[in-house]
Coordinates of C-alpha atoms and ligand atoms in Angstrom, one line a residue:
M23 CA 11.9 91.8 101.4
S24 CA 13.4 92.0 98.0
T25 CA 11.3 91.6 94.8
H26 CA 12.1 89.1 92.0
A27 CA 13.2 92.1 89.8
E28 CA 15.6 93.2 92.5
E29 CA 17.1 89.7 92.8
D30 CA 17.6 89.4 89.0
G31 CA 19.3 92.8 89.1
L32 CA 21.6 91.8 91.9
H33 CA 22.5 88.5 90.0
L34 CA 23.3 90.5 86.9
I35 CA 25.5 92.9 88.9
K36 CA 27.3 90.0 90.5
Q37 CA 27.9 88.3 87.1
E38 CA 29.2 91.5 85.6
T39 CA 31.5 92.0 88.6
S40 CA 32.9 88.5 88.3
N41 CA 33.3 88.9 84.5
S42 CA 35.2 92.2 84.9
E43 CA 37.3 90.7 87.7
E44 CA 38.2 87.8 85.5
R45 CA 39.1 90.2 82.7
R46 CA 41.3 92.2 85.1
F47 CA 43.1 89.1 86.3
R48 CA 43.5 87.9 82.7
A49 CA 45.0 91.2 81.8
L50 CA 47.3 91.1 84.8
I51 CA 48.6 87.6 83.9
E52 CA 48.8 88.3 80.1
H53 CA 50.7 91.5 80.5
S54 CA 53.1 90.5 83.3
S55 CA 56.7 90.2 82.2
D56 CA 56.9 87.1 84.4
V57 CA 55.8 83.8 82.8
I58 CA 52.8 82.2 84.5
M59 CA 51.9 78.6 83.8
L60 CA 49.9 75.7 85.1
N61 CA 51.1 72.2 85.1
N62 CA 49.0 69.1 85.7
A63 CA 49.9 66.4 88.2
K64 CA 52.1 64.7 85.5
G65 CA 54.2 67.9 85.0
I66 CA 52.6 68.7 81.6
V67 CA 52.0 72.3 80.8
T68 CA 48.2 73.1 80.6
Y69 CA 48.5 76.9 80.4
V70 CA 51.2 79.4 79.8
S71 CA 51.0 83.2 79.6
S72 CA 52.0 85.0 76.4
S73 CA 55.2 86.4 77.9
I74 CA 56.7 82.9 77.2
T75 CA 57.4 84.3 73.7
S76 CA 59.5 87.2 74.8
N77 CA 61.3 85.1 77.4
L78 CA 62.0 81.8 75.6
G79 CA 60.9 82.4 72.0
Y80 CA 58.0 79.8 71.9
M81 CA 54.4 80.6 71.1
P82 CA 52.1 79.6 74.0
A83 CA 50.6 76.8 71.8
E84 CA 54.1 75.3 71.3
F85 CA 54.7 75.1 75.0
I86 CA 51.3 73.9 76.1
G87 CA 51.1 70.1 76.1
Q88 CA 54.9 69.7 76.7
V89 CA 56.6 68.2 79.7
F90 CA 58.0 71.3 81.5
L91 CA 61.1 69.4 82.7
D92 CA 62.1 68.8 79.1
F93 CA 63.0 72.5 78.8
V94 CA 65.1 72.5 82.0
H95 CA 68.9 72.2 81.9
P96 CA 69.9 68.6 82.8
D97 CA 72.0 69.9 85.8
D98 CA 69.0 71.7 87.2
V99 CA 66.4 68.9 86.8
P100 CA 67.1 67.2 90.1
I101 CA 66.5 70.3 92.2
L102 CA 63.2 70.9 90.4
Q103 CA 62.2 67.3 90.9
D104 CA 62.9 67.6 94.6
I105 CA 60.8 70.8 94.8
A106 CA 57.9 69.1 92.9
H107 CA 58.1 66.2 95.4
E108 CA 58.2 68.5 98.4
L109 CA 55.2 70.5 97.1
Q110 CA 53.2 67.3 96.5
W111 CA 53.6 66.4 100.2
N112 CA 53.3 69.8 101.7
G113 CA 50.0 71.3 100.6
D114 CA 49.8 75.0 100.0
K115 CA 53.5 75.8 100.4
S116 CA 55.3 77.8 97.7
L117 CA 58.9 77.0 96.9
S118 CA 61.4 79.0 94.8
T119 CA 64.7 78.2 93.1
E120 CA 66.9 79.2 90.2
Y121 CA 67.3 77.1 87.0
R122 CA 68.1 77.3 83.4
L123 CA 65.6 76.9 80.5
R124 CA 66.3 76.2 76.9
R125 CA 65.3 79.0 74.5
K126 CA 63.8 78.1 71.2
D127 CA 67.2 79.1 69.5
G128 CA 68.9 76.5 71.8
A129 CA 70.6 78.9 74.2
W130 CA 70.3 78.4 77.9
R131 CA 68.9 81.2 80.0
W132 CA 68.7 81.6 83.8
F133 CA 65.3 82.1 85.5
E134 CA 64.1 82.4 89.1
G135 CA 60.9 80.4 89.5
T136 CA 58.3 79.8 92.2
G137 CA 55.9 76.8 92.3
T138 CA 52.7 76.3 94.4
N139 CA 50.7 73.2 94.6
L140 CA 47.0 73.9 94.0
L141 CA 46.1 70.4 92.8
H142 CA 43.8 70.0 95.8
D143 CA 41.8 73.1 94.8
P144 CA 39.0 71.8 92.5
D145 CA 38.8 75.2 90.6
V146 CA 42.5 75.2 89.7
N147 CA 43.7 71.5 90.1
A148 CA 47.2 72.3 89.0
F149 CA 50.7 73.2 90.0
V150 CA 50.9 77.0 89.5
G151 CA 54.3 78.2 88.5
N152 CA 55.8 81.5 87.6
F153 CA 59.3 82.4 86.5
R154 CA 61.3 85.5 85.5
A155 CA 64.6 86.0 83.7
I156 CA 67.7 86.7 85.8
T157 CA 70.2 86.4 83.0
V158 CA 71.8 89.8 83.7
R159 CA 72.2 89.1 87.4
K160 CA 73.5 85.6 86.7
A161 CA 76.0 86.8 84.1
A162 CA 77.3 89.4 86.6
E163 CA 77.6 86.8 89.3
E164 CA 79.5 84.5 87.0
R165 CA 81.9 87.2 86.0
L166 CA 82.6 88.1 89.6
H167 CA 83.1 84.5 90.4
L168 CA 85.5 84.2 87.4
L169 CA 87.4 87.3 88.4
N170 CA 87.9 85.9 91.9
A171 CA 89.2 82.7 90.4
V172 CA 91.6 84.6 88.1
S173 CA 92.9 86.6 91.0
I174 CA 93.5 83.4 93.1
L175 CA 95.4 81.8 90.1
L176 CA 97.5 84.9 89.7
V177 CA 98.9 84.8 93.2
S178 CA 99.3 81.0 93.3
S179 CA 102.5 80.8 91.4
L180 CA 105.4 82.8 90.0
D181 CA 105.5 80.7 86.9
H182 CA 103.3 83.0 84.7
E183 CA 103.1 80.7 81.7
I184 CA 101.3 77.9 83.7
T185 CA 99.1 80.5 85.4
L186 CA 98.0 82.0 82.1
Q187 CA 97.3 78.6 80.7
Q188 CA 95.1 77.9 83.7
I189 CA 93.3 81.2 83.3
A190 CA 92.6 80.4 79.6
Q191 CA 91.1 77.1 80.7
L192 CA 88.9 78.9 83.2
L193 CA 87.6 81.3 80.6
V194 CA 86.8 78.6 78.0
P195 CA 83.9 77.8 77.7
A196 CA 82.4 80.2 80.3
Q197 CA 83.3 83.3 78.4
A198 CA 84.7 82.2 75.1
D199 CA 84.9 79.2 72.8
Y200 CA 88.5 79.9 72.1
C201 CA 90.9 82.2 73.9
R202 CA 94.4 83.2 73.2
I203 CA 97.0 84.9 75.3
A204 CA 100.3 86.2 73.9
L205 CA 103.1 88.2 75.5
V206 CA 105.8 90.5 74.1
D207 CA 109.3 89.5 75.3
D208 CA 112.2 91.7 76.2
H209 CA 113.3 91.6 72.5
Q210 CA 109.8 92.8 71.3
Q211 CA 109.1 89.3 70.0
V212 CA 105.5 88.0 70.3
K213 CA 105.4 84.8 72.4
E214 CA 102.4 82.6 72.2
I215 CA 101.5 81.5 75.7
T216 CA 98.3 79.7 75.3
V217 CA 95.7 78.8 72.7
N218 CA 92.6 77.2 74.1
H219 CA 89.7 75.9 72.0
V220 CA 86.6 74.4 73.7
D221 CA 87.2 71.4 71.4
P222 CA 91.0 70.6 71.9
E223 CA 91.2 69.1 68.4
K224 CA 90.6 72.5 67.0
N225 CA 93.6 74.1 68.8
A226 CA 95.7 73.4 65.8
L227 CA 93.2 75.2 63.5
V228 CA 93.3 78.3 65.8
Q229 CA 97.0 78.1 65.9
A230 CA 97.1 78.0 62.1
L231 CA 94.7 81.0 61.9
Y232 CA 97.0 83.0 64.1
E233 CA 100.0 82.0 62.1
Q234 CA 98.3 83.4 59.0
Y235 CA 97.4 86.6 60.8
K236 CA 100.8 87.1 62.2
D237 CA 102.6 88.7 59.4
R238 CA 99.6 90.7 58.0
S239 CA 100.7 94.3 58.4
S240 CA 97.2 95.2 57.0
S241 CA 95.5 93.4 59.9
T242 CA 92.5 95.4 60.9
H243 CA 91.6 93.1 63.7
G244 CA 93.3 90.7 66.1
L245 CA 96.4 90.5 68.2
Q246 CA 98.8 92.5 66.1
K247 CA 96.3 95.4 66.1
L248 CA 95.9 95.1 69.9
L249 CA 99.7 95.2 70.4
T250 CA 100.2 98.2 68.1
T251 CA 97.3 100.3 69.2
G252 CA 97.0 99.2 72.9
Q253 CA 93.3 99.7 72.4
P254 CA 90.6 97.0 73.2
E255 CA 88.5 95.7 70.3
L256 CA 84.9 94.5 70.2
I257 CA 83.2 92.9 67.2
S258 CA 79.8 91.9 68.5
I259 CA 78.7 90.3 65.3
V260 CA 81.3 89.0 62.9
S261 CA 79.6 90.0 59.7
Q262 CA 80.3 88.9 56.2
D263 CA 82.0 92.3 55.7
V264 CA 84.5 91.4 58.4
L265 CA 85.1 88.0 56.9
E266 CA 85.6 89.6 53.5
T267 CA 88.7 91.5 54.8
T268 CA 90.6 88.2 54.8
R269 CA 89.6 87.1 51.3
D270 CA 93.0 88.2 49.8
N271 CA 94.5 85.3 51.7
P272 CA 92.6 82.1 50.7
T273 CA 94.1 80.0 53.6
L274 CA 93.1 82.5 56.1
F275 CA 89.7 83.0 54.6
A276 CA 89.1 79.2 54.7
L277 CA 90.3 78.9 58.3
V278 CA 88.0 81.8 59.5
G279 CA 85.1 80.0 57.8
T280 CA 86.0 76.6 59.3
L281 CA 86.2 78.0 62.8
S282 CA 82.8 79.8 62.2
L283 CA 83.6 82.8 64.3
R284 CA 80.4 84.7 65.4
S285 CA 81.7 87.2 67.9
Y286 CA 85.1 88.5 69.0
M287 CA 86.8 90.8 71.5
G288 CA 90.4 91.5 72.3
V289 CA 92.1 93.4 75.1
P290 CA 95.8 94.5 75.5
L291 CA 97.7 93.7 78.6
I292 CA 99.1 97.0 79.8
A293 CA 101.6 97.5 82.6
R294 CA 102.9 100.9 83.6
G295 CA 101.8 102.3 80.2
K296 CA 103.5 99.6 78.2
T297 CA 101.7 97.0 76.2
I298 CA 103.2 93.7 77.4
G299 CA 100.8 91.3 75.6
A300 CA 97.2 90.8 74.6
M301 CA 94.4 88.3 75.0
T302 CA 91.5 87.5 72.7
F303 CA 88.1 86.0 73.2
S304 CA 86.2 84.3 70.4
S305 CA 82.6 82.9 70.3
I306 CA 81.3 80.4 67.8
Q307 CA 77.9 80.1 69.4
P308 CA 75.0 81.7 67.4
H309 CA 73.5 83.2 70.5
R310 CA 76.7 84.5 72.2
H311 CA 77.5 88.0 71.0
Y312 CA 79.9 89.9 73.1
T313 CA 78.6 93.2 74.6
N314 CA 80.2 96.2 76.2
D315 CA 79.7 94.4 79.6
D316 CA 81.7 91.5 78.3
L317 CA 84.4 93.8 77.1
L318 CA 84.6 95.5 80.5
F319 CA 85.0 92.1 82.1
A320 CA 87.8 91.1 79.6
Q321 CA 89.5 94.4 80.4
E322 CA 89.4 93.7 84.1
V323 CA 90.8 90.2 83.6
A324 CA 93.6 91.8 81.4
R325 CA 94.3 94.5 84.0
R326 CA 94.7 91.9 86.8
I327 CA 96.9 89.7 84.6
A328 CA 99.1 92.7 83.6
L329 CA 99.5 93.8 87.2
A330 CA 100.5 90.4 88.4
L331 CA 102.9 89.9 85.5
D332 CA 104.5 93.3 86.2
N333 CA 104.8 92.4 89.9
V334 CA 106.5 89.1 89.0
H335 CA 108.8 91.1 86.7
L336 CA 109.7 93.6 89.4
Y337 CA 110.2 90.9 92.0
K338 CA 112.6 89.1 89.7
E339 CA 114.4 92.3 88.9
A340 CA 114.7 93.1 92.6
Q341 CA 115.9 89.6 93.4
N342 CA 118.5 89.9 90.7
A343 CA 119.7 93.3 92.0
I344 CA 119.9 91.8 95.6
R345 CA 122.0 88.9 94.3
L346 CA 124.3 91.2 92.4
R347 CA 124.7 93.4 95.5
D348 CA 125.5 90.4 97.7
E349 CA 128.0 89.1 95.2
F350 CA 129.6 92.5 95.1
I351 CA 129.8 92.9 98.9
A352 CA 131.2 89.4 99.2
T353 CA 133.9 90.0 96.6
A354 CA 134.7 93.6 97.7
S355 CA 135.1 92.7 101.4
H356 CA 137.1 89.7 100.6
E357 CA 139.5 91.7 98.3
L358 CA 139.8 94.4 101.0
R359 CA 140.9 92.1 103.7
T360 CA 144.4 91.3 102.3
P361 CA 145.6 94.9 101.9
I362 CA 144.1 95.8 105.3
T363 CA 145.9 92.9 107.0
S364 CA 149.3 94.0 105.5
L365 CA 148.6 97.6 106.4
K366 CA 148.0 96.6 110.0
M367 CA 151.2 94.5 110.0
Y368 CA 153.3 97.4 108.6
T369 CA 151.8 99.9 111.1
Q370 CA 152.8 97.6 114.0
V371 CA 156.3 97.2 112.6
L372 CA 156.6 101.0 112.4
Q373 CA 155.1 101.4 115.9
K374 CA 157.8 99.1 117.3
R375 CA 160.6 100.9 115.4
F376 CA 159.5 104.4 116.6
A377 CA 159.0 103.1 120.1
R378 CA 162.6 101.9 120.1
Q379 CA 163.7 105.3 118.8
G380 CA 161.7 107.0 121.6
D381 CA 159.7 109.1 119.1
E382 CA 156.5 109.5 121.2
S383 CA 154.6 111.8 118.9
M384 CA 155.1 109.4 115.9
N385 CA 154.1 106.6 118.1
R386 CA 150.8 108.2 119.2
S387 CA 150.0 108.9 115.5
L388 CA 150.7 105.3 114.6
M389 CA 148.5 104.1 117.5
K390 CA 145.6 106.2 116.2
M391 CA 146.2 104.8 112.8
D392 CA 146.2 101.3 114.2
A393 CA 142.8 102.0 116.0
Q394 CA 141.3 103.3 112.7
I395 CA 142.6 100.2 110.9
G396 CA 141.0 98.1 113.6
K397 CA 137.6 99.8 112.9
L398 CA 138.0 99.3 109.2
T399 CA 138.8 95.6 109.8
L400 CA 135.7 95.2 111.9
L401 CA 133.6 96.8 109.2
I402 CA 135.0 94.5 106.6
E403 CA 134.5 91.5 108.9
D404 CA 130.8 92.6 109.3
L405 CA 130.3 92.9 105.6
L406 CA 131.8 89.5 105.0
D407 CA 129.7 88.0 107.8
V408 CA 126.5 89.4 106.2
S409 CA 127.2 87.8 102.9
K410 CA 128.3 84.5 104.5
L411 CA 125.3 84.4 106.7
E412 CA 123.1 85.0 103.8
L413 CA 124.7 82.1 101.9
G414 CA 124.6 79.9 105.1
K415 CA 128.4 79.7 105.0
V416 CA 129.1 80.6 108.7
A417 CA 130.3 77.7 110.8
F418 CA 129.5 77.9 114.5
R419 CA 131.7 76.3 117.1
Q420 CA 129.9 73.9 119.4
E421 CA 131.2 73.9 122.9
A422 CA 130.0 74.6 126.5
F423 CA 130.9 78.1 127.7
N424 CA 130.5 80.4 130.7
L425 CA 128.3 83.3 129.7
N426 CA 129.4 85.4 132.8
E427 CA 133.1 85.2 131.6
V428 CA 132.2 86.2 128.0
I429 CA 130.1 89.2 129.3
A430 CA 132.8 90.3 131.7
E431 CA 135.5 90.1 129.0
I432 CA 133.4 92.1 126.4
V433 CA 132.3 94.7 128.9
E434 CA 135.9 95.2 129.9
H435 CA 137.0 95.6 126.3
V436 CA 134.1 98.1 125.4
Q437 CA 134.6 100.0 128.6
S438 CA 138.3 100.5 127.7
I439 CA 137.3 102.4 124.6
S440 CA 134.5 104.4 126.1
T441 CA 135.3 107.5 128.2
R442 CA 131.9 108.8 128.9
H443 CA 129.8 105.8 129.8
T444 CA 130.1 103.3 132.7
I445 CA 128.8 99.8 132.0
H446 CA 127.3 97.9 134.9
I447 CA 126.6 94.2 134.9
E448 CA 123.6 93.0 137.0
G449 CA 122.8 89.3 137.6
K450 CA 124.6 86.1 136.5
S451 CA 124.0 82.8 134.9
T452 CA 124.7 79.8 137.1
L453 CA 124.5 77.3 134.2
P454 CA 126.8 76.9 131.2
L455 CA 125.6 77.6 127.6
W456 CA 126.3 75.7 124.5
G457 CA 127.4 77.3 121.2
D458 CA 130.0 79.6 119.8
K459 CA 131.2 82.0 122.5
E460 CA 133.2 84.2 120.1
R461 CA 130.0 84.8 118.1
I462 CA 127.9 85.5 121.3
G463 CA 130.7 87.9 122.3
Q464 CA 130.3 89.5 118.9
V465 CA 126.6 90.0 119.5
L466 CA 127.3 91.6 122.9
T467 CA 130.0 93.9 121.5
N468 CA 127.5 95.1 118.9
L469 CA 124.8 95.8 121.4
L470 CA 127.2 97.6 123.8
I471 CA 128.7 99.8 121.0
N472 CA 125.2 100.7 119.8
A473 CA 124.1 101.5 123.4
I474 CA 127.0 103.9 123.7
K475 CA 126.7 105.3 120.2
Y476 CA 123.0 106.0 120.5
S477 CA 123.0 107.5 124.0
P478 CA 125.4 110.4 123.5
H479 CA 124.0 112.4 126.4
A480 CA 123.7 109.5 129.0
D481 CA 126.5 108.0 131.0
T482 CA 125.3 104.6 132.0
V483 CA 124.7 101.3 130.2
L484 CA 123.3 98.3 132.0
V485 CA 123.8 94.6 131.2
H486 CA 121.1 92.5 132.9
I487 CA 121.5 88.7 133.1
V488 CA 118.2 87.1 134.0
Q489 CA 118.1 83.4 134.4
E490 CA 114.9 81.5 133.7
Q491 CA 114.1 77.9 133.8
A492 CA 115.1 76.8 130.3
M493 CA 117.0 79.9 129.1
V494 CA 118.9 83.0 130.0
I495 CA 117.9 86.5 129.0
V496 CA 120.6 89.1 128.4
K497 CA 119.4 92.7 128.2
V498 CA 121.6 95.6 127.2
Q499 CA 119.9 98.8 128.4
D500 CA 120.7 102.4 127.4
F501 CA 119.1 105.7 128.2
G502 CA 119.6 107.3 124.8
I503 CA 117.6 108.4 121.8
G504 CA 115.3 105.3 121.7
I505 CA 113.5 103.9 118.7
A506 CA 110.0 104.8 117.5
K507 CA 107.5 101.8 117.4
E508 CA 107.2 101.7 113.6
H509 CA 111.0 101.0 113.3
Q510 CA 111.3 98.4 116.0
Q511 CA 110.6 95.3 113.9
Q512 CA 112.6 96.4 110.9
I513 CA 115.9 97.4 112.6
F514 CA 116.9 93.7 112.6
E515 CA 116.7 93.6 108.8
R516 CA 119.7 93.9 106.7
F517 CA 120.9 97.5 105.9
Y518 CA 117.9 99.0 107.9
R519 CA 118.7 102.2 109.6
V520 CA 116.3 104.7 111.3
N521 CA 116.4 107.9 109.4
D522 CA 114.9 110.6 111.7
P523 CA 115.3 114.1 110.4
E524 CA 115.1 115.4 114.0
E525 CA 118.0 113.3 115.0
K526 CA 121.6 113.8 114.1
T527 CA 123.0 111.3 111.7
Y528 CA 125.0 108.5 113.3
P529 CA 127.5 106.7 111.1
G530 CA 126.9 103.1 110.3
L531 CA 125.9 100.5 107.7
G532 CA 122.8 99.0 109.3
I533 CA 124.2 95.4 109.4
G534 CA 125.3 95.0 113.1
L535 CA 121.9 94.2 114.4
H536 CA 121.1 91.9 111.5
I537 CA 124.2 89.8 112.2
A538 CA 123.5 89.7 115.9
Y539 CA 119.9 88.6 115.2
E540 CA 121.0 85.8 112.8
I541 CA 123.7 84.6 115.3
I542 CA 121.2 84.4 118.1
M543 CA 118.5 82.7 116.0
R544 CA 121.1 80.1 114.9
H545 CA 121.8 79.4 118.6
G546 CA 118.1 78.6 119.1
G547 CA 117.4 81.9 120.8
T548 CA 115.3 85.0 120.1
M549 CA 116.1 88.7 119.9
Y550 CA 113.9 91.7 120.4
V551 CA 113.9 95.3 121.5
E552 CA 111.9 97.3 124.0
S553 CA 112.2 100.9 123.5
E554 CA 110.6 104.3 123.8
K555 CA 111.6 107.2 121.6
G556 CA 113.6 109.7 123.6
K557 CA 113.9 107.5 126.7
G558 CA 116.3 104.7 125.7
S559 CA 116.3 101.1 124.5
S560 CA 116.8 97.6 125.8
F561 CA 118.1 95.1 123.4
C562 CA 117.4 91.6 124.7
F563 CA 118.4 88.2 123.5
T564 CA 117.6 84.8 124.9
L565 CA 119.7 81.6 124.8
P566 CA 118.5 78.1 125.7
Y567 CA 120.3 76.1 128.3
T568 CA 121.5 72.7 127.2
S569 CA 120.2 69.5 128.9
D570 CA 123.6 69.3 130.6
K571 CA 122.9 71.5 133.7
T572 CA 126.3 71.4 135.3
E573 CA 126.8 74.4 137.6
I574 CA 129.5 76.9 136.7
A575 CA 132.2 77.1 139.4
Ligands
ADP603 P1 124.2 100.8 112.5 O1 124.3 101.2 113.9 O2 125.6 100.5 111.9 O3 123.4 101.7 111.7 P2 122.8 98.4 113.4 O4 122.3 97.3 112.6 O5 123.6 98.1 114.5 O6 123.5 99.4 112.4 O7 121.5 99.2 113.9 C1 120.5 99.4 112.9 C2 119.7 100.7 113.3 O8 119.0 100.5 114.6 C3 120.6 101.9 113.6 O9 120.9 102.6 112.4 C4 119.8 102.7 114.6 O10 118.9 103.5 113.9 C5 119.0 101.7 115.3 N1 119.6 101.3 116.7 C6 120.4 100.3 117.0 N2 120.7 100.3 118.3 C7 120.1 101.4 118.8 C8 120.1 101.9 120.2 N3 120.7 101.3 121.2 N4 119.3 103.0 120.3 C9 118.7 103.6 119.3 N5 118.7 103.1 118.0 C10 119.4 102.0 117.8

């Protein structure tokens, strides 16, 4: 049994405990960096912790009694309304989301907040909310998002002027209230690419400002300085001192005032060590002052732009060089054809004359000369073909032909000029093909000459003809040096040759396979190689059968 005195003592201890507990909780709430608040059923703030001041700039008394949603960014109100609705119907549940709140100075800041419905608890009878600033994370997310968007724009077109204008539109107003991008052309002239003010009516003012700045050799800030120094520039707060530097030019001074610049940063566009342009970011908002993080972001944007511009430049240069090369090849091979034709004619005339005179030795020399002229003619024809194929100027004859006959004829011809190798034909096509038999013969000649050329230690070359339902496959197989995997796709490209230091060098231009490939493609077929280094290669091409399936006699 406890006495009265003991009961009184216990009561006192309990009261003291609850008082100290309350003090502890109060201290916890008041010193938390999170903002803690209570809202009544109508959404009016009935309590807010003192950290509201460091987060939003209001004193608690200014916030209490206000409708909480009035501080929320209009775009984020619907989501908070949905959450309040959900909480009302779902008891003790807590729900979180991200939203923007207006600071006392008018700027919007991102917060992450959680709400719990404790209206049904008679001791609390309120919505309990807490929110914490996530400005830094949000800004980083936004920059990442913008960088991705910039990269996508940069690869979307080769017209860099349009791309840069789109990038400026992306950056305003997210990162700047006005933004300018200028490039230096090949004659070192500064070319304005885009000027973008958040209020388009002010574009002219910004333009006028830059005009005034343009010829100022004394410019301590701005584009000219970026272009000459190649160094980024950050003026976090545009102070009166900075403005004073323009006072010597009243027009400029007035323009700077009208545009009410608050913060500025500029970055050069540098490609391979050369400053090829610059971009500037300007803020007119009282609460947006650029920081080092912003400058790093601007530099990354500039780096990506410069890289993309440089790639476009290199691409155009390469295209131009290719065009000049093709023009040269076309002209040179055309010009070479006439003298070679006369040379061949005179050689034959001389051959006949010496044959009549019975001069065997002279005749043999002239035959060798004729064979060399033949090789030269083939080379020139190949060069001409390459340029003509590239320009789509090769006309193909359209006629039905017998593939077996073409193969037999070409094999006989190549066999006649090869002493070491024997060429065997296996299989045949029972159906005619449609197309240009001279050109198909040219493909086969090329493959057979390669098979012999690249198998100097073998003595056999096989030509397989495999008939399938809708097409025929012709396979030229050799047992020579083979081709390593990494070259197998590229050997059909123009001028591609395998350069293997372990192999001896074979003469050639690297165009025969390209011509063959193009001819087969234009006949609706395909061409590929199966090969293993050191074991030999099989060059295959397919040709489709026409609908007319008349059997070949
Ligand atoms: P070229 O023989 O004049 O160099 P091609 O276009 O005919 O040009 O061939 C391109 C390259 O493909 C050759 O340089 C060679 O490296 C490789 N190649 C072609 N045919 C064969 C083959 N049968 N065996 C091995 N390598 C070959």
